[in-house]
PDB file of C-alpha atoms and ligand atoms in Angstrom:
ATOM      1  CA  MET A  96      82.058  99.777 127.592  1.00  0.00           C
ATOM      2  CA  THR A  97      78.264  99.977 126.143  1.00  0.00           C
ATOM      3  CA  ASN A  98      77.205 102.274 123.506  1.00  0.00           C
ATOM      4  CA  SER A  99      77.677 106.171 124.996  1.00  0.00           C
ATOM      5  CA  SER A 100      76.255 107.598 121.956  1.00  0.00           C
ATOM      6  CA  THR A 101      72.629 107.955 123.142  1.00  0.00           C
ATOM      7  CA  SER A 102      69.659 107.665 125.915  1.00  0.00           C
ATOM      8  CA  SER A 103      69.504 103.534 125.648  1.00  0.00           C
ATOM      9  CA  THR A 104      65.035 104.187 125.486  1.00  0.00           C
ATOM     10  CA  LYS A 105      66.237 104.767 121.302  1.00  0.00           C
ATOM     11  CA  PRO A 106      65.292 102.226 119.463  1.00  0.00           C
ATOM     12  CA  ILE A 107      67.877 100.328 116.753  1.00  0.00           C
ATOM     13  CA  LEU A 108      67.203  99.616 113.567  1.00  0.00           C
ATOM     14  CA  ILE A 109      68.138  96.179 111.813  1.00  0.00           C
ATOM     15  CA  ILE A 110      67.410  96.349 107.992  1.00  0.00           C
ATOM     16  CA  GLY A 111      67.318  92.965 107.186  1.00  0.00           C
ATOM     17  CA  GLY A 112      65.513  91.979 110.679  1.00  0.00           C
ATOM     18  CA  THR A 113      63.694  88.972 109.350  1.00  0.00           C
ATOM     19  CA  GLY A 114      66.461  88.056 107.126  1.00  0.00           C
ATOM     20  CA  LYS A 115      68.991  85.391 108.249  1.00  0.00           C
ATOM     21  CA  THR A 116      71.159  87.195 110.255  1.00  0.00           C
ATOM     22  CA  GLY A 117      68.672  90.401 111.447  1.00  0.00           C
ATOM     23  CA  ARG A 118      65.707  88.103 112.772  1.00  0.00           C
ATOM     24  CA  ARG A 119      68.303  87.199 115.392  1.00  0.00           C
ATOM     25  CA  VAL A 120      70.020  90.668 116.513  1.00  0.00           C
ATOM     26  CA  ALA A 121      66.249  91.499 116.691  1.00  0.00           C
ATOM     27  CA  GLU A 122      66.259  88.742 118.777  1.00  0.00           C
ATOM     28  CA  ARG A 123      69.083  88.952 120.954  1.00  0.00           C
ATOM     29  CA  LEU A 124      68.793  92.951 121.260  1.00  0.00           C
ATOM     30  CA  THR A 125      66.028  92.491 122.420  1.00  0.00           C
ATOM     31  CA  ALA A 126      66.435  89.872 124.876  1.00  0.00           C
ATOM     32  CA  GLN A 127      68.512  92.309 126.228  1.00  0.00           C
ATOM     33  CA  GLY A 128      65.610  94.990 126.677  1.00  0.00           C
ATOM     34  CA  VAL A 129      67.408  96.951 123.911  1.00  0.00           C
ATOM     35  CA  SER A 130      64.079  99.031 121.816  1.00  0.00           C
ATOM     36  CA  VAL A 131      64.563  97.892 118.325  1.00  0.00           C
ATOM     37  CA  ARG A 132      62.858  98.566 114.694  1.00  0.00           C
ATOM     38  CA  ILE A 133      62.727  96.254 111.255  1.00  0.00           C
ATOM     39  CA  GLY A 134      63.362  97.902 108.856  1.00  0.00           C
ATOM     40  CA  SER A 135      62.729  95.861 105.874  1.00  0.00           C
ATOM     41  CA  ARG A 136      59.271  96.095 103.888  1.00  0.00           C
ATOM     42  CA  SER A 137      56.894  94.367 106.019  1.00  0.00           C
ATOM     43  CA  GLY A 138      58.300  96.871 109.075  1.00  0.00           C
ATOM     44  CA  THR A 139      56.904  99.395 110.582  1.00  0.00           C
ATOM     45  CA  PRO A 140      57.378 102.308 108.906  1.00  0.00           C
ATOM     46  CA  SER A 141      57.987 100.403 105.508  1.00  0.00           C
ATOM     47  CA  PHE A 142      61.868 100.545 104.852  1.00  0.00           C
ATOM     48  CA  ASP A 143      62.646  99.815 100.700  1.00  0.00           C
ATOM     49  CA  TRP A 144      66.124  99.669  98.958  1.00  0.00           C
ATOM     50  CA  GLU A 145      63.968  99.770  95.962  1.00  0.00           C
ATOM     51  CA  ASP A 146      62.516 103.273  97.400  1.00  0.00           C
ATOM     52  CA  ARG A 147      64.337 106.008  98.770  1.00  0.00           C
ATOM     53  CA  ASN A 148      61.656 107.776 100.447  1.00  0.00           C
ATOM     54  CA  THR A 149      61.143 104.990 103.108  1.00  0.00           C
ATOM     55  CA  TRP A 150      64.504 105.782 103.872  1.00  0.00           C
ATOM     56  CA  LEU A 151      63.724 108.654 105.983  1.00  0.00           C
ATOM     57  CA  PRO A 152      61.553 107.422 108.030  1.00  0.00           C
ATOM     58  CA  ALA A 153      62.570 103.979 108.881  1.00  0.00           C
ATOM     59  CA  LEU A 154      66.324 105.946 110.352  1.00  0.00           C
ATOM     60  CA  ASP A 155      64.338 108.888 112.532  1.00  0.00           C
ATOM     61  CA  GLY A 156      64.736 108.655 116.055  1.00  0.00           C
ATOM     62  CA  VAL A 157      67.282 105.733 115.922  1.00  0.00           C
ATOM     63  CA  ARG A 158      70.234 104.997 117.447  1.00  0.00           C
ATOM     64  CA  ALA A 159      72.210 103.121 115.508  1.00  0.00           C
ATOM     65  CA  ALA A 160      71.705 100.902 113.077  1.00  0.00           C
ATOM     66  CA  TYR A 161      72.708  97.184 111.532  1.00  0.00           C
ATOM     67  CA  ILE A 162      72.957  97.306 107.744  1.00  0.00           C
ATOM     68  CA  THR A 163      71.908  94.195 105.035  1.00  0.00           C
ATOM     69  CA  TYR A 164      71.638  94.833 101.893  1.00  0.00           C
ATOM     70  CA  TYR A 165      69.421  93.303 100.164  1.00  0.00           C
ATOM     71  CA  PRO A 166      69.614  91.646  97.402  1.00  0.00           C
ATOM     72  CA  ASP A 167      73.264  91.001  98.187  1.00  0.00           C
ATOM     73  CA  ILE A 168      76.080  93.589  98.382  1.00  0.00           C
ATOM     74  CA  ALA A 169      78.293  91.822  95.941  1.00  0.00           C
ATOM     75  CA  ILE A 170      75.727  92.840  93.043  1.00  0.00           C
ATOM     76  CA  PRO A 171      76.882  96.191  90.811  1.00  0.00           C
ATOM     77  CA  GLY A 172      75.735  99.414  92.215  1.00  0.00           C
ATOM     78  CA  ALA A 173      75.133  98.024  95.814  1.00  0.00           C
ATOM     79  CA  THR A 174      78.079 100.196  96.797  1.00  0.00           C
ATOM     80  CA  GLU A 175      76.422 104.095  95.444  1.00  0.00           C
ATOM     81  CA  THR A 176      73.242 102.243  97.476  1.00  0.00           C
ATOM     82  CA  VAL A 177      74.328 101.931 100.676  1.00  0.00           C
ATOM     83  CA  GLU A 178      76.656 105.189 100.265  1.00  0.00           C
ATOM     84  CA  ALA A 179      73.384 107.006  99.824  1.00  0.00           C
ATOM     85  CA  LEU A 180      71.005 105.415 102.718  1.00  0.00           C
ATOM     86  CA  THR A 181      74.695 105.465 105.425  1.00  0.00           C
ATOM     87  CA  ARG A 182      74.865 109.219 103.935  1.00  0.00           C
ATOM     88  CA  LEU A 183      71.511 109.866 104.821  1.00  0.00           C
ATOM     89  CA  ALA A 184      71.887 108.287 108.265  1.00  0.00           C
ATOM     90  CA  VAL A 185      74.881 110.578 109.282  1.00  0.00           C
ATOM     91  CA  GLU A 186      73.085 113.858 108.209  1.00  0.00           C
ATOM     92  CA  ASN A 187      70.258 112.735 110.047  1.00  0.00           C
ATOM     93  CA  GLY A 188      72.512 111.718 113.279  1.00  0.00           C
ATOM     94  CA  VAL A 189      72.693 108.360 112.972  1.00  0.00           C
ATOM     95  CA  LYS A 190      75.768 107.629 113.656  1.00  0.00           C
ATOM     96  CA  ARG A 191      76.916 104.462 114.768  1.00  0.00           C
ATOM     97  CA  LEU A 192      76.535 102.155 111.641  1.00  0.00           C
ATOM     98  CA  VAL A 193      77.498  98.294 111.284  1.00  0.00           C
ATOM     99  CA  LEU A 194      77.934  97.182 107.807  1.00  0.00           C
ATOM    100  CA  LEU A 195      77.490  93.280 106.677  1.00  0.00           C
ATOM    101  CA  SER A 196      79.432  92.645 103.979  1.00  0.00           C
ATOM    102  CA  GLY A 197      81.260  89.697 101.537  1.00  0.00           C
ATOM    103  CA  ARG A 198      84.291  88.112 101.350  1.00  0.00           C
ATOM    104  CA  GLY A 199      86.201  88.260  97.477  1.00  0.00           C
ATOM    105  CA  GLU A 200      84.011  90.393  96.217  1.00  0.00           C
ATOM    106  CA  HIS A 201      85.023  93.171  94.184  1.00  0.00           C
ATOM    107  CA  GLU A 202      81.289  95.544  95.036  1.00  0.00           C
ATOM    108  CA  ALA A 203      81.580  94.591  98.482  1.00  0.00           C
ATOM    109  CA  GLN A 204      84.782  95.841  99.086  1.00  0.00           C
ATOM    110  CA  ARG A 205      84.040  98.846  96.765  1.00  0.00           C
ATOM    111  CA  ALA A 206      81.542  99.171  99.368  1.00  0.00           C
ATOM    112  CA  GLU A 207      83.009  98.497 102.699  1.00  0.00           C
ATOM    113  CA  LYS A 208      85.579 101.554 101.441  1.00  0.00           C
ATOM    114  CA  ALA A 209      82.736 104.380 100.549  1.00  0.00           C
ATOM    115  CA  PHE A 210      81.376 103.271 104.330  1.00  0.00           C
ATOM    116  CA  GLN A 211      84.921 103.419 106.279  1.00  0.00           C
ATOM    117  CA  ALA A 212      85.202 106.997 104.662  1.00  0.00           C
ATOM    118  CA  SER A 213      80.869 107.624 105.055  1.00  0.00           C
ATOM    119  CA  GLY A 214      81.767 109.963 108.711  1.00  0.00           C
ATOM    120  CA  ALA A 215      79.907 107.193 110.388  1.00  0.00           C
ATOM    121  CA  ASP A 216      81.283 105.306 113.733  1.00  0.00           C
ATOM    122  CA  TRP A 217      81.518 102.239 111.720  1.00  0.00           C
ATOM    123  CA  THR A 218      82.106  98.325 112.333  1.00  0.00           C
ATOM    124  CA  ILE A 219      81.967  95.580 109.312  1.00  0.00           C
ATOM    125  CA  VAL A 220      81.145  92.710 109.547  1.00  0.00           C
ATOM    126  CA  ARG A 221      82.797  90.391 106.557  1.00  0.00           C
ATOM    127  CA  ALA A 222      81.154  86.794 105.831  1.00  0.00           C
ATOM    128  CA  SER A 223      81.582  83.894 104.404  1.00  0.00           C
ATOM    129  CA  TRP A 224      78.843  81.786 103.397  1.00  0.00           C
ATOM    130  CA  PHE A 225      76.701  81.189 106.035  1.00  0.00           C
ATOM    131  CA  ALA A 226      75.818  77.744 106.701  1.00  0.00           C
ATOM    132  CA  GLN A 227      71.983  78.886 106.956  1.00  0.00           C
ATOM    133  CA  ASN A 228      72.451  78.955 102.937  1.00  0.00           C
ATOM    134  CA  PHE A 229      71.833  75.136 103.433  1.00  0.00           C
ATOM    135  CA  SER A 230      68.371  75.063 105.723  1.00  0.00           C
ATOM    136  CA  GLU A 231      67.066  78.953 104.804  1.00  0.00           C
ATOM    137  CA  ASN A 232      67.588  79.524 101.436  1.00  0.00           C
ATOM    138  CA  VAL A 233      67.635  78.331  97.848  1.00  0.00           C
ATOM    139  CA  MET A 234      70.063  75.243  98.499  1.00  0.00           C
ATOM    140  CA  LEU A 235      66.743  73.904 101.181  1.00  0.00           C
ATOM    141  CA  ALA A 236      64.813  73.250  98.121  1.00  0.00           C
ATOM    142  CA  SER A 237      68.294  70.895  96.989  1.00  0.00           C
ATOM    143  CA  ILE A 238      68.459  69.304 100.086  1.00  0.00           C
ATOM    144  CA  LEU A 239      65.257  67.998 100.761  1.00  0.00           C
ATOM    145  CA  ALA A 240      64.789  66.445  97.267  1.00  0.00           C
ATOM    146  CA  GLY A 241      68.235  64.106  97.903  1.00  0.00           C
ATOM    147  CA  GLU A 242      70.258  66.251  95.126  1.00  0.00           C
ATOM    148  CA  LEU A 243      72.539  69.444  95.233  1.00  0.00           C
ATOM    149  CA  ALA A 244      73.800  69.820  92.238  1.00  0.00           C
ATOM    150  CA  LEU A 245      77.169  73.454  91.711  1.00  0.00           C
ATOM    151  CA  PRO A 246      79.272  74.069  89.800  1.00  0.00           C
ATOM    152  CA  VAL A 247      81.714  73.714  92.419  1.00  0.00           C
ATOM    153  CA  GLY A 248      84.481  70.912  92.758  1.00  0.00           C
ATOM    154  CA  ASP A 249      86.941  70.583  95.997  1.00  0.00           C
ATOM    155  CA  VAL A 250      87.134  74.565  96.541  1.00  0.00           C
ATOM    156  CA  ARG A 251      86.436  74.030 100.171  1.00  0.00           C
ATOM    157  CA  GLU A 252      84.260  77.130 102.188  1.00  0.00           C
ATOM    158  CA  PRO A 253      84.413  78.212 106.295  1.00  0.00           C
ATOM    159  CA  PHE A 254      80.729  78.312 106.801  1.00  0.00           C
ATOM    160  CA  ILE A 255      79.796  79.988 109.427  1.00  0.00           C
ATOM    161  CA  ASP A 256      76.911  79.822 111.547  1.00  0.00           C
ATOM    162  CA  THR A 257      74.510  82.796 111.321  1.00  0.00           C
ATOM    163  CA  ASN A 258      74.020  82.914 114.608  1.00  0.00           C
ATOM    164  CA  ASP A 259      78.090  83.500 115.535  1.00  0.00           C
ATOM    165  CA  ILE A 260      77.275  86.472 113.159  1.00  0.00           C
ATOM    166  CA  ALA A 261      74.576  88.034 115.275  1.00  0.00           C
ATOM    167  CA  ASP A 262      76.899  87.614 118.285  1.00  0.00           C
ATOM    168  CA  VAL A 263      79.281  90.158 116.520  1.00  0.00           C
ATOM    169  CA  VAL A 264      76.643  92.381 115.186  1.00  0.00           C
ATOM    170  CA  VAL A 265      75.428  92.682 118.653  1.00  0.00           C
ATOM    171  CA  ALA A 266      78.154  93.359 120.517  1.00  0.00           C
ATOM    172  CA  ALA A 267      79.337  95.835 118.103  1.00  0.00           C
ATOM    173  CA  LEU A 268      75.883  97.541 118.076  1.00  0.00           C
ATOM    174  CA  THR A 269      75.996  97.837 121.562  1.00  0.00           C
ATOM    175  CA  ASP A 270      79.940  98.427 122.968  1.00  0.00           C
ATOM    176  CA  ASP A 271      81.646 101.380 121.673  1.00  0.00           C
ATOM    177  CA  ARG A 272      84.667  99.354 121.586  1.00  0.00           C
ATOM    178  CA  HIS A 273      83.805  97.644 118.116  1.00  0.00           C
ATOM    179  CA  ILE A 274      83.852 101.203 116.202  1.00  0.00           C
ATOM    180  CA  GLY A 275      86.679 101.530 113.289  1.00  0.00           C
ATOM    181  CA  GLN A 276      86.654  97.570 113.472  1.00  0.00           C
ATOM    182  CA  LEU A 277      86.608  95.531 110.689  1.00  0.00           C
ATOM    183  CA  TYR A 278      85.389  91.537 111.554  1.00  0.00           C
ATOM    184  CA  GLU A 279      86.157  88.978 108.580  1.00  0.00           C
ATOM    185  CA  VAL A 280      84.603  86.199 110.187  1.00  0.00           C
ATOM    186  CA  THR A 281      84.524  82.763 109.342  1.00  0.00           C
ATOM    187  CA  GLY A 282      83.636  79.132 110.411  1.00  0.00           C
ATOM    188  CA  PRO A 283      86.014  77.058 111.930  1.00  0.00           C
ATOM    189  CA  ARG A 284      87.017  74.559 109.689  1.00  0.00           C
ATOM    190  CA  LEU A 285      87.012  74.494 105.566  1.00  0.00           C
ATOM    191  CA  LEU A 286      84.374  71.913 103.837  1.00  0.00           C
ATOM    192  CA  THR A 287      83.658  71.186 100.516  1.00  0.00           C
ATOM    193  CA  PHE A 288      80.224  71.372  99.105  1.00  0.00           C
ATOM    194  CA  ALA A 289      80.260  67.757  99.470  1.00  0.00           C
ATOM    195  CA  ASP A 290      81.489  67.626 102.577  1.00  0.00           C
ATOM    196  CA  ALA A 291      78.800  69.364 103.714  1.00  0.00           C
ATOM    197  CA  VAL A 292      76.017  67.856 102.531  1.00  0.00           C
ATOM    198  CA  ALA A 293      77.901  64.606 103.566  1.00  0.00           C
ATOM    199  CA  GLU A 294      77.661  65.719 106.755  1.00  0.00           C
ATOM    200  CA  ILE A 295      73.759  66.663 106.675  1.00  0.00           C
ATOM    201  CA  ALA A 296      72.786  63.388 104.906  1.00  0.00           C
ATOM    202  CA  SER A 297      74.949  61.783 107.892  1.00  0.00           C
ATOM    203  CA  ALA A 298      72.625  63.763 110.647  1.00  0.00           C
ATOM    204  CA  THR A 299      69.201  63.468 108.629  1.00  0.00           C
ATOM    205  CA  LYS A 300      70.216  59.808 108.590  1.00  0.00           C
ATOM    206  CA  ARG A 301      68.910  60.615 104.540  1.00  0.00           C
ATOM    207  CA  ASP A 302      70.620  60.338 101.638  1.00  0.00           C
ATOM    208  CA  ILE A 303      71.217  63.149  99.863  1.00  0.00           C
ATOM    209  CA  ARG A 304      74.237  63.596  96.806  1.00  0.00           C
ATOM    210  CA  TYR A 305      76.613  65.858  96.069  1.00  0.00           C
ATOM    211  CA  VAL A 306      77.182  66.813  92.334  1.00  0.00           C
ATOM    212  CA  THR A 307      79.519  69.077  90.460  1.00  0.00           C
ATOM    213  CA  ILE A 308      78.582  70.617  87.353  1.00  0.00           C
ATOM    214  CA  THR A 309      80.061  72.413  84.578  1.00  0.00           C
ATOM    215  CA  PRO A 310      78.947  75.978  84.961  1.00  0.00           C
ATOM    216  CA  GLU A 311      77.001  75.575  81.413  1.00  0.00           C
ATOM    217  CA  GLN A 312      74.913  73.013  82.806  1.00  0.00           C
ATOM    218  CA  PHE A 313      73.888  75.526  86.196  1.00  0.00           C
ATOM    219  CA  SER A 314      73.615  78.400  84.126  1.00  0.00           C
ATOM    220  CA  GLN A 315      71.512  76.668  81.965  1.00  0.00           C
ATOM    221  CA  GLY A 316      69.415  75.255  85.235  1.00  0.00           C
ATOM    222  CA  LEU A 317      69.062  78.613  86.759  1.00  0.00           C
ATOM    223  CA  ALA A 318      67.386  79.997  83.419  1.00  0.00           C
ATOM    224  CA  GLN A 319      64.475  78.033  84.069  1.00  0.00           C
ATOM    225  CA  GLU A 320      63.974  78.970  87.390  1.00  0.00           C
ATOM    226  CA  GLN A 321      62.527  82.461  86.916  1.00  0.00           C
ATOM    227  CA  LEU A 322      64.560  84.193  88.942  1.00  0.00           C
ATOM    228  CA  PRO A 323      64.969  88.320  88.331  1.00  0.00           C
ATOM    229  CA  PRO A 324      68.135  88.562  86.039  1.00  0.00           C
ATOM    230  CA  GLU A 325      70.316  90.371  88.668  1.00  0.00           C
ATOM    231  CA  ILE A 326      69.637  87.126  90.789  1.00  0.00           C
ATOM    232  CA  VAL A 327      70.334  85.317  87.908  1.00  0.00           C
ATOM    233  CA  GLY A 328      73.971  86.726  87.666  1.00  0.00           C
ATOM    234  CA  LEU A 329      75.111  87.130  90.780  1.00  0.00           C
ATOM    235  CA  LEU A 330      74.686  83.337  91.452  1.00  0.00           C
ATOM    236  CA  ASN A 331      76.394  82.806  87.974  1.00  0.00           C
ATOM    237  CA  ASP A 332      79.553  84.667  88.860  1.00  0.00           C
ATOM    238  CA  LEU A 333      79.463  83.287  93.094  1.00  0.00           C
ATOM    239  CA  PHE A 334      79.650  80.106  92.064  1.00  0.00           C
ATOM    240  CA  THR A 335      81.699  80.155  88.675  1.00  0.00           C
ATOM    241  CA  GLN A 336      84.246  83.238  90.228  1.00  0.00           C
ATOM    242  CA  VAL A 337      84.599  83.912  93.882  1.00  0.00           C
ATOM    243  CA  LEU A 338      83.990  80.237  94.779  1.00  0.00           C
ATOM    244  CA  ASP A 339      88.092  79.538  92.551  1.00  0.00           C
ATOM    245  CA  GLY A 340      89.799  78.555  95.979  1.00  0.00           C
ATOM    246  CA  ARG A 341      90.243  83.002  96.771  1.00  0.00           C
ATOM    247  CA  ASN A 342      87.711  82.043  99.562  1.00  0.00           C
ATOM    248  CA  GLU A 343      89.536  79.019 101.241  1.00  0.00           C
ATOM    249  CA  TYR A 344      90.901  80.386 103.963  1.00  0.00           C
ATOM    250  CA  LEU A 345      90.424  80.869 108.589  1.00  0.00           C
ATOM    251  CA  SER A 346      89.326  84.234 109.659  1.00  0.00           C
ATOM    252  CA  ASP A 347      89.644  85.110 113.444  1.00  0.00           C
ATOM    253  CA  GLY A 348      86.855  88.067 113.090  1.00  0.00           C
ATOM    254  CA  VAL A 349      84.625  86.028 116.021  1.00  0.00           C
ATOM    255  CA  GLN A 350      87.019  85.321 118.812  1.00  0.00           C
ATOM    256  CA  ARG A 351      88.717  88.953 117.867  1.00  0.00           C
ATOM    257  CA  ALA A 352      85.166  90.383 118.411  1.00  0.00           C
ATOM    258  CA  LEU A 353      83.579  87.726 120.935  1.00  0.00           C
ATOM    259  CA  GLY A 354      87.009  86.375 123.197  1.00  0.00           C
ATOM    260  CA  ARG A 355      85.875  82.793 122.071  1.00  0.00           C
ATOM    261  CA  ALA A 356      86.278  80.881 118.967  1.00  0.00           C
ATOM    262  CA  PRO A 357      83.227  80.131 116.519  1.00  0.00           C
ATOM    263  CA  ARG A 358      81.116  77.440 116.090  1.00  0.00           C
ATOM    264  CA  ASP A 359      81.378  74.367 114.534  1.00  0.00           C
ATOM    265  CA  PHE A 360      79.398  73.219 111.288  1.00  0.00           C
ATOM    266  CA  SER A 361      78.543  70.303 112.618  1.00  0.00           C
ATOM    267  CA  ASP A 362      77.050  72.327 115.933  1.00  0.00           C
ATOM    268  CA  TYR A 363      74.928  73.577 113.228  1.00  0.00           C
ATOM    269  CA  VAL A 364      74.294  70.148 111.505  1.00  0.00           C
ATOM    270  CA  GLN A 365      72.736  68.366 114.545  1.00  0.00           C
ATOM    271  CA  GLU A 366      71.182  71.686 115.867  1.00  0.00           C
ATOM    272  CA  THR A 367      68.927  72.397 112.846  1.00  0.00           C
ATOM    273  CA  ALA A 368      68.061  68.798 111.694  1.00  0.00           C
ATOM    274  CA  ALA A 369      66.600  68.393 114.817  1.00  0.00           C
ATOM    275  CA  THR A 370      64.066  70.935 114.226  1.00  0.00           C
ATOM    276  CA  GLY A 371      62.652  69.048 111.025  1.00  0.00           C
ATOM    277  CA  VAL A 372      63.679  70.732 108.526  1.00  0.00           C
ATOM    278  CA  TRP A 373      65.091  68.643 106.343  1.00  0.00           C
ATOM    279  CA  SER A 374      62.883  65.921 107.135  1.00  0.00           C
ATOM    280  CA  VAL A 375      61.027  65.317 104.016  1.00  0.00           C
TER     281      VAL A 375
HETATM  282  N1  NAP B 412      74.033  84.255 102.394  1.00  0.00           N
HETATM  283  C1  NAP B 412      75.282  84.505 102.834  1.00  0.00           C
HETATM  284  O1  NAP B 412      76.278  83.202 102.396  1.00  0.00           O
HETATM  285  C2  NAP B 412      76.094  85.979 102.193  1.00  0.00           C
HETATM  286  C3  NAP B 412      77.217  86.124 102.858  1.00  0.00           C
HETATM  287  C4  NAP B 412      78.404  87.064 103.168  1.00  0.00           C
HETATM  288  C5  NAP B 412      77.434  88.213 102.720  1.00  0.00           C
HETATM  289  N2  NAP B 412      76.350  88.174 102.727  1.00  0.00           N
HETATM  290  C6  NAP B 412      75.232  89.249 102.896  1.00  0.00           C
HETATM  291  O2  NAP B 412      74.341  89.313 103.311  1.00  0.00           O
HETATM  292  C7  NAP B 412      72.922  90.290 102.726  1.00  0.00           C
HETATM  293  C8  NAP B 412      71.627  89.268 103.162  1.00  0.00           C
HETATM  294  O3  NAP B 412      71.631  88.234 102.039  1.00  0.00           O
HETATM  295  P1  NAP B 412      70.846  86.996 102.615  1.00  0.00           P
HETATM  296  O4  NAP B 412      70.426  86.715 101.386  1.00  0.00           O
HETATM  297  O5  NAP B 412      71.130  86.868 103.786  1.00  0.00           O
HETATM  298  O6  NAP B 412      69.043  87.652 102.633  1.00  0.00           O
HETATM  299  P2  NAP B 412      68.154  87.492 104.270  1.00  0.00           P
HETATM  300  O7  NAP B 412      69.083  88.412 105.246  1.00  0.00           O
HETATM  301  O8  NAP B 412      68.008  86.433 104.912  1.00  0.00           O
HETATM  302  O9  NAP B 412      67.568  88.755 103.334  1.00  0.00           O
HETATM  303  C9  NAP B 412      66.090  89.606 103.334  1.00  0.00           C
HETATM  304  C10 NAP B 412      66.032  90.462 104.394  1.00  0.00           C
HETATM  305  O10 NAP B 412      66.228  91.551 103.443  1.00  0.00           O
HETATM  306  C11 NAP B 412      64.083  91.718 103.597  1.00  0.00           C
HETATM  307  N3  NAP B 412      64.155  92.646 102.173  1.00  0.00           N
HETATM  308  C12 NAP B 412      64.546  92.024 100.902  1.00  0.00           C
HETATM  309  N4  NAP B 412      63.815  92.558 100.012  1.00  0.00           N
HETATM  310  C13 NAP B 412      64.034  94.076 100.182  1.00  0.00           C
HETATM  311  C14 NAP B 412      63.837  95.132 100.047  1.00  0.00           C
HETATM  312  N5  NAP B 412      63.876  95.535  98.690  1.00  0.00           N
HETATM  313  N6  NAP B 412      63.924  96.675 100.691  1.00  0.00           N
HETATM  314  C15 NAP B 412      64.522  96.520 102.125  1.00  0.00           C
HETATM  315  N7  NAP B 412      64.559  94.806 102.455  1.00  0.00           N
HETATM  316  C16 NAP B 412      64.332  93.773 101.672  1.00  0.00           C
HETATM  317  C17 NAP B 412      63.725  91.115 103.769  1.00  0.00           C
HETATM  318  O11 NAP B 412      62.103  91.709 104.231  1.00  0.00           O
HETATM  319  P3  NAP B 412      60.982  91.863 103.664  1.00  0.00           P
HETATM  320  O12 NAP B 412      60.969  90.375 102.939  1.00  0.00           O
HETATM  321  O13 NAP B 412      60.235  91.860 104.638  1.00  0.00           O
HETATM  322  O14 NAP B 412      61.314  92.716 103.165  1.00  0.00           O
HETATM  323  C18 NAP B 412      64.404  89.993 105.180  1.00  0.00           C
HETATM  324  O15 NAP B 412      64.232  90.839 105.984  1.00  0.00           O
HETATM  325  C19 NAP B 412      73.347  90.576 101.568  1.00  0.00           C
HETATM  326  O16 NAP B 412      74.052  91.704 101.791  1.00  0.00           O
HETATM  327  C20 NAP B 412      74.658  89.770 101.609  1.00  0.00           C
HETATM  328  O17 NAP B 412      75.619  89.936 100.628  1.00  0.00           O
HETATM  329  C21 NAP B 412      75.342  87.058 102.940  1.00  0.00           C
END
């Protein structure tokens, strides 16, 4: 079954379409001949979560949308903002909506509930930590510097490859069988941060250390980085609360959505090492 909601010539809006999952979703849809519209501050028309006047022009004339909230769906108030965008979409005939969410986060689960009650033809993709955080995000600088220091000890996380997330999202956007499904997606293996760094060190033949620091040391480090206060709060919550073992389990969302297993962290590491992004 394919997406029967509307004519296939209308574009699909990808909010965060230049980000870690959105970019991959846009690439896949384009390769399938599906027209896409990038929803971001650099898109045309521009879409900005902080300027509601930009929302309707971005939604105008699209048949479906993939929603990734920035900076993070776990930030207090994310629910109300995502809810407002969803309401506007449904009111304007864009009912087929896919939301990216996170695991074990109060605000994310609150946003999911509002999304499910919105009247949309919804799909939720609730993801574990992205593997690509090591290569396309703040942790890249630490990997390049040869030391990643976080207030996380032996807690394990099933890092997911964002290519798998993109495959699930594309399936959801183009096949009505995924309407009403919540896919909790993780990688196939639990790893500590030390395990993950050791794999990257081995693949790159570099000396990269993982160091467990105290929450106080972590907060002090963040304070020196001149980050916006909401990002500091988010990172503190994430590393000192969410990574407390509550997410130390595997989920079968990739298998359920795609009928295949998720990619292993080692595949991501080998592929990423070959791009040279971790070379100094
Ligand atoms: N990272 C993880 O491990 C993880 C795990 C589970 C769930 N998530 C969720 O994934 C979502 C994306 O997080 P991410 O860190 O991976 O980011 P990302 O997708 O890499 O985010 C960057 C994207 O957001 C756009 N953007 C930035 N500011 C914007 C604004 N004010 N208005 C509109 N678009 C804006 C950027 O484009 P422009 O710069 O062109 O605007 C870019 O397309 C979050 O909701 C997060 O909760 C993340």
